[in-house]
Coordinates of C-alpha atoms (C1' of nucleotides) in Angstrom, one line a residue:
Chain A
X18 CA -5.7 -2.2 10.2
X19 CA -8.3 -0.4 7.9
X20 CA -8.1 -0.2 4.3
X21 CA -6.9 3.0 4.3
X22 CA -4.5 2.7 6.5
X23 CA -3.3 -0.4 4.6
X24 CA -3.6 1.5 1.6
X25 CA -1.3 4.1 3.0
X26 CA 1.3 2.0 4.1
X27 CA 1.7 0.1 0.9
X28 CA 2.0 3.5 -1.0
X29 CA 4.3 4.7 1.5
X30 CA 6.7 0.9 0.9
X31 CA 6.1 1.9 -3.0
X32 CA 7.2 5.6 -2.8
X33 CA 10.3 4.4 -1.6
X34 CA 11.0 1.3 -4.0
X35 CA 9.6 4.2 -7.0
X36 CA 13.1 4.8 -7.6
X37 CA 16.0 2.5 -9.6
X38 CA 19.1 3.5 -7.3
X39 CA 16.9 2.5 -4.3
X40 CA 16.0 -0.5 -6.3
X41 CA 19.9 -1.3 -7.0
X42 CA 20.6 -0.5 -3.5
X43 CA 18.2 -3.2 -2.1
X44 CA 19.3 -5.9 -4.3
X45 CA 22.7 -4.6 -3.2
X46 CA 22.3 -5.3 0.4
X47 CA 20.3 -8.0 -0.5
X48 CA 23.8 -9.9 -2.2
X49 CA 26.7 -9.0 0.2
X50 CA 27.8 -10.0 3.8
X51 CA 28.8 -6.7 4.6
X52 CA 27.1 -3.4 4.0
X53 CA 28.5 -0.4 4.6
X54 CA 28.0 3.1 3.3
X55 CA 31.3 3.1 1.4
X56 CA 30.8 -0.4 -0.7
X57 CA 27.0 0.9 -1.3
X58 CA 29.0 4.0 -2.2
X59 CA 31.6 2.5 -4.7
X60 CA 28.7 0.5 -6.3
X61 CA 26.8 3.5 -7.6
X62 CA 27.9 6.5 -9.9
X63 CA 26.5 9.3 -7.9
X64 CA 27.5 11.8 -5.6
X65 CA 28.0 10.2 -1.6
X66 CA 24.9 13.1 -0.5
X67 CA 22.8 11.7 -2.8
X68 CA 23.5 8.0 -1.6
X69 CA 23.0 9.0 2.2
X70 CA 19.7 11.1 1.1
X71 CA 18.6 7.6 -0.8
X72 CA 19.6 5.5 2.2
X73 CA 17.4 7.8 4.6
X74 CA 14.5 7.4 2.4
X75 CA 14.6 3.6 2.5
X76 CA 15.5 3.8 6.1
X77 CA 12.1 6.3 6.8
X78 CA 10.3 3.5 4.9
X79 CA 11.5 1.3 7.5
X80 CA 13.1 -0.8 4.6
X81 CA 16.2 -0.7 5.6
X82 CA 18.2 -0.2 9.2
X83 CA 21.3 1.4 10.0
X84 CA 24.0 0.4 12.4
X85 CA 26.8 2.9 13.4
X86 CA 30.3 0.3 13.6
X87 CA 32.6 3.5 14.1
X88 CA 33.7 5.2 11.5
X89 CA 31.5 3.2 9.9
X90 CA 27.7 2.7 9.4
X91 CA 26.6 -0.8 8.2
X92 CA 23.1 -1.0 6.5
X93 CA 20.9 -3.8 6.2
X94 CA 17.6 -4.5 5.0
X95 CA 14.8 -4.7 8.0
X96 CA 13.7 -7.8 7.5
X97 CA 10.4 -7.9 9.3
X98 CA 9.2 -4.6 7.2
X99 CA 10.4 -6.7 4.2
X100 CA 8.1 -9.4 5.1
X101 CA 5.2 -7.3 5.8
X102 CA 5.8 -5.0 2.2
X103 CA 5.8 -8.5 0.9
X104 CA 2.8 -9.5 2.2
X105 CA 1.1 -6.4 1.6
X106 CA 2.2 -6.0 -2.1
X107 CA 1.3 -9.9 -2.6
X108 CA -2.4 -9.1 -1.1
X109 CA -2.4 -5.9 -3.5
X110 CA -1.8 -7.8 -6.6
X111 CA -3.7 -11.2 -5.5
X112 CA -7.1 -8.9 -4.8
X113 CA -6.8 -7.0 -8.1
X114 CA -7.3 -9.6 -10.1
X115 CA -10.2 -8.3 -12.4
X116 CA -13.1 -10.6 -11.5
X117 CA -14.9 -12.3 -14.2
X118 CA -18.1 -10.7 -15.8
X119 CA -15.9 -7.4 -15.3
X120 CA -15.2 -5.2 -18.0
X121 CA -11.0 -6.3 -18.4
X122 CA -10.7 -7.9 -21.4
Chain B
X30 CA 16.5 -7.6 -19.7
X31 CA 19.5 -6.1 -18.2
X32 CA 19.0 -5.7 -14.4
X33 CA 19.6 -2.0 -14.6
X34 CA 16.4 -2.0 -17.1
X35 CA 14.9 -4.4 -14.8
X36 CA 15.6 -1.6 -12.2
X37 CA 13.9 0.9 -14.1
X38 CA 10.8 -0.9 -15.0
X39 CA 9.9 -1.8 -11.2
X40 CA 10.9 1.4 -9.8
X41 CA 8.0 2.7 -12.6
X42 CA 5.5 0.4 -11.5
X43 CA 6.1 1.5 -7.5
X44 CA 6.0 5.2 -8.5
X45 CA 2.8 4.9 -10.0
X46 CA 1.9 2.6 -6.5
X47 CA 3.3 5.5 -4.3
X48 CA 0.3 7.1 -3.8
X49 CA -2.4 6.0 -1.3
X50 CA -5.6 7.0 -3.9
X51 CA -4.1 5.4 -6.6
X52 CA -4.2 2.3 -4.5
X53 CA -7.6 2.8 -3.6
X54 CA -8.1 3.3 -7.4
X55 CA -6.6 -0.1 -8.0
X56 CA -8.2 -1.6 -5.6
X57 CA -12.0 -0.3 -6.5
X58 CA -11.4 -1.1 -10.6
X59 CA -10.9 -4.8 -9.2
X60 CA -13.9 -5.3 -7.3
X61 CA -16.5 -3.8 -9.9
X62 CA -18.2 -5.2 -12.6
X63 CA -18.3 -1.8 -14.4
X64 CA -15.6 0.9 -13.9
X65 CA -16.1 4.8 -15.5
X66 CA -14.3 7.5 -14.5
X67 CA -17.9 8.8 -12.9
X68 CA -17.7 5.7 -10.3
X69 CA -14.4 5.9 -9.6
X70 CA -15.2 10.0 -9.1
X71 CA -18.0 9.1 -6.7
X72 CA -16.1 6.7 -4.6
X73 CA -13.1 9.4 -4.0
X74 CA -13.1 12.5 -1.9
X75 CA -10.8 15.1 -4.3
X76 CA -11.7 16.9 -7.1
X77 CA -12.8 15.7 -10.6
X78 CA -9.5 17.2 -12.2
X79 CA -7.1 15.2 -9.6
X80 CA -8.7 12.1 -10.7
X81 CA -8.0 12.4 -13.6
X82 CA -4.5 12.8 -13.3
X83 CA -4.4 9.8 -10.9
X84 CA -5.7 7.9 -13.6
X85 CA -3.4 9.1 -16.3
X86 CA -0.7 8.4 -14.4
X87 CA -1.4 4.8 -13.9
X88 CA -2.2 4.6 -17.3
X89 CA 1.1 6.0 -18.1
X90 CA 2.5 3.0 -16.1
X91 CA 0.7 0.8 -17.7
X92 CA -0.9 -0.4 -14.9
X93 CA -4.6 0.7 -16.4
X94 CA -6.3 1.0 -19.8
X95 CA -9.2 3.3 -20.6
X96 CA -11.4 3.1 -23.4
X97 CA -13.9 5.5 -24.9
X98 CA -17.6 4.4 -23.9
X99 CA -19.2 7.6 -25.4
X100 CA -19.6 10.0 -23.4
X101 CA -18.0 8.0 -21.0
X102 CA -14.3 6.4 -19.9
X103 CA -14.3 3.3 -19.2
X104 CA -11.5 2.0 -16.7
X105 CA -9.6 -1.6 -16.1
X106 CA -6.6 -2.8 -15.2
X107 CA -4.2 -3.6 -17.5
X108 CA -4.1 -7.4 -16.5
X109 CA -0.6 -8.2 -19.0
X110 CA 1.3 -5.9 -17.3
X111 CA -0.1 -6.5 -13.7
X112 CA 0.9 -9.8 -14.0
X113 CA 4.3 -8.2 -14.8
X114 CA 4.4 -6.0 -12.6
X115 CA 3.7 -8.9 -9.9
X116 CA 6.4 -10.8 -11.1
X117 CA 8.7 -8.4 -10.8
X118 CA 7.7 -7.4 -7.5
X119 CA 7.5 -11.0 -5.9
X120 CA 11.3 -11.6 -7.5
X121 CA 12.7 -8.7 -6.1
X122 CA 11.0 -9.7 -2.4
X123 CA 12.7 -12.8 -2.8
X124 CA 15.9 -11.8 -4.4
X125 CA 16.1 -9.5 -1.2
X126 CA 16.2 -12.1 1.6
X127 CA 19.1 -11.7 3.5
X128 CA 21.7 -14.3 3.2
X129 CA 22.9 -16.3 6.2
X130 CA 25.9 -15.1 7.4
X131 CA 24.9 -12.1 5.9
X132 CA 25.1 -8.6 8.3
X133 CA 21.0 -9.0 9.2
X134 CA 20.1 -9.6 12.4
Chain C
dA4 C1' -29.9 23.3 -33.2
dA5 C1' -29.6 24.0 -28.3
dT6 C1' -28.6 21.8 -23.9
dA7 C1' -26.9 18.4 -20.8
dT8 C1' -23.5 14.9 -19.6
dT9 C1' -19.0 13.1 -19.1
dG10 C1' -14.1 13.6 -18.6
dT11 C1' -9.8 15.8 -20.1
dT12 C1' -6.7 19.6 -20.3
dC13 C1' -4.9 24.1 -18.9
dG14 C1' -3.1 27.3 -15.7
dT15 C1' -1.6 28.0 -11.2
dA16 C1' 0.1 27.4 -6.5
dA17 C1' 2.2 24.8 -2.9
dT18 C1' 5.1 21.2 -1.7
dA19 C1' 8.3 17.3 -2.5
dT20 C1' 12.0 15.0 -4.9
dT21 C1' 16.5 14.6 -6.8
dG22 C1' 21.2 15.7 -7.1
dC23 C1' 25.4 18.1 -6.0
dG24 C1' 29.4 20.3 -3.5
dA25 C1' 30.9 22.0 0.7
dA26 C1' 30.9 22.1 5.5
dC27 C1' 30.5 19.5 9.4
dA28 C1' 30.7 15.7 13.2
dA29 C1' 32.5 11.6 15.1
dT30 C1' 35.7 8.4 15.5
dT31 C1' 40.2 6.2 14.5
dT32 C1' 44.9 6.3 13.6
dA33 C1' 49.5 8.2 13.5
Chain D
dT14 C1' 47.3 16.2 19.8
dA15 C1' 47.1 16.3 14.7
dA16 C1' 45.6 14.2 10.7
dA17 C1' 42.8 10.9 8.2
dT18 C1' 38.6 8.3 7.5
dT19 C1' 33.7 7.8 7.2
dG20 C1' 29.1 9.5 6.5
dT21 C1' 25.6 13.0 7.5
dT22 C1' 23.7 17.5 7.1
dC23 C1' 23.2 22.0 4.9
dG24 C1' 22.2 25.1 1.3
dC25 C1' 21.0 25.5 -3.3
dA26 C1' 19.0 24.7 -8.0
dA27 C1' 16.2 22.2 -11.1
dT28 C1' 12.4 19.5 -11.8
dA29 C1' 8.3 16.7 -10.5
dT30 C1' 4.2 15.8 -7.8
dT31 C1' -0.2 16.9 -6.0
dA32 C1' -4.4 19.4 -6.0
dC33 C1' -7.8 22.6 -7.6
dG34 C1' -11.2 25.4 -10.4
dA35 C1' -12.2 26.9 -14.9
dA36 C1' -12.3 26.2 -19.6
dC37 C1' -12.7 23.0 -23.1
dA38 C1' -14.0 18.9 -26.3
dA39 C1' -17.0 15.2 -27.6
dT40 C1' -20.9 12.9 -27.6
dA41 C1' -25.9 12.2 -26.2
dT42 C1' -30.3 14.0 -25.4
dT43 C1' -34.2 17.1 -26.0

DNA sequence: AATATTGTTCGTAATATTGCGAACAATTTA
DNA sequence: TAAATTGTTCGCAATATTACGAACAATATT
């Protein structure tokens, strides 16, 4: 993968976590042993379009995967992208580590 | 802090992430010994004007500092709040593991 | 003092994001 | 088959983001 690439995918795993519902809804999936849309749903104070529009954003990402159990749809996080955000945001913050004789204070 | 502030704070720092130059950004203020705008300017292929906006808004984040080098800008991470900002990020990858008998496959 | 250098800010345009209600689709249940 | 349940999609409005050139401000240099 070239850095730019790399660089692109990392900004495209932080778009989607750049927002505190999609935060909430991560750490939501992340805590239950079931997921569907409705208990997502219940656990936020907004509107049911605005929690599928979040969902498909995370889901675009490839953070998150969605099951259809008719009538339901059961979400969970994907767990190899989560590794490899993981890794990549890990790698971010280990390289930018001002070196010494650098100008950070 | 409350985990809804929590929320917010992490959801700032991956906005200001969500962009692929301001990763390069990040990534090119690490590995210098000297950072001004003017290197940064040179190194990217957009306009002076969208740099600078870039810049601002990690600075806004926190992620960044500047300081006046007459008549230059001198740029560096903010290392306080990248340490932060790791922290938060490597406890919300590890809050978000899946539990075992959890709906993940 | 005039000119050059270095970045920021302003104004503008194009596009994306966020949020909502209403309509819709798909399945399940009565 | 009719009605209920569960989510998605559509259409809209408000706001934010991204990018640029031009104008501007501040200091340094001649």
């Amino acid at each position: 993968m070239t850095k730019e690439l790399n660089n692109e995918q990392i900004a495209r795993f932080a778009k989607a976590l750049g927002h505190p519902t999609r935060i909430a809804i991560l750490r939501f999936l992340a805590n239950r042993t079931t997921c569907y849309f409705g208990d997502i749903f219940e656990e936020l104070p907004i509107a049911k379009a605005t929690v599928s529009q979040h969902l498909k954003e995370l889901k675009d990402a490839g953070l998150i995967q969605g099951e259809i159990e008719a009538p339901k749809v059961k979400y969970c996080i994907n767990r190899d992208n989560w590794k490899l955000a993981k890794s990549l945001f890990v790698e971010l913050f280990d390289d930018c580590v001002c070196k010494k004789g650098g100008c950070c204070k």
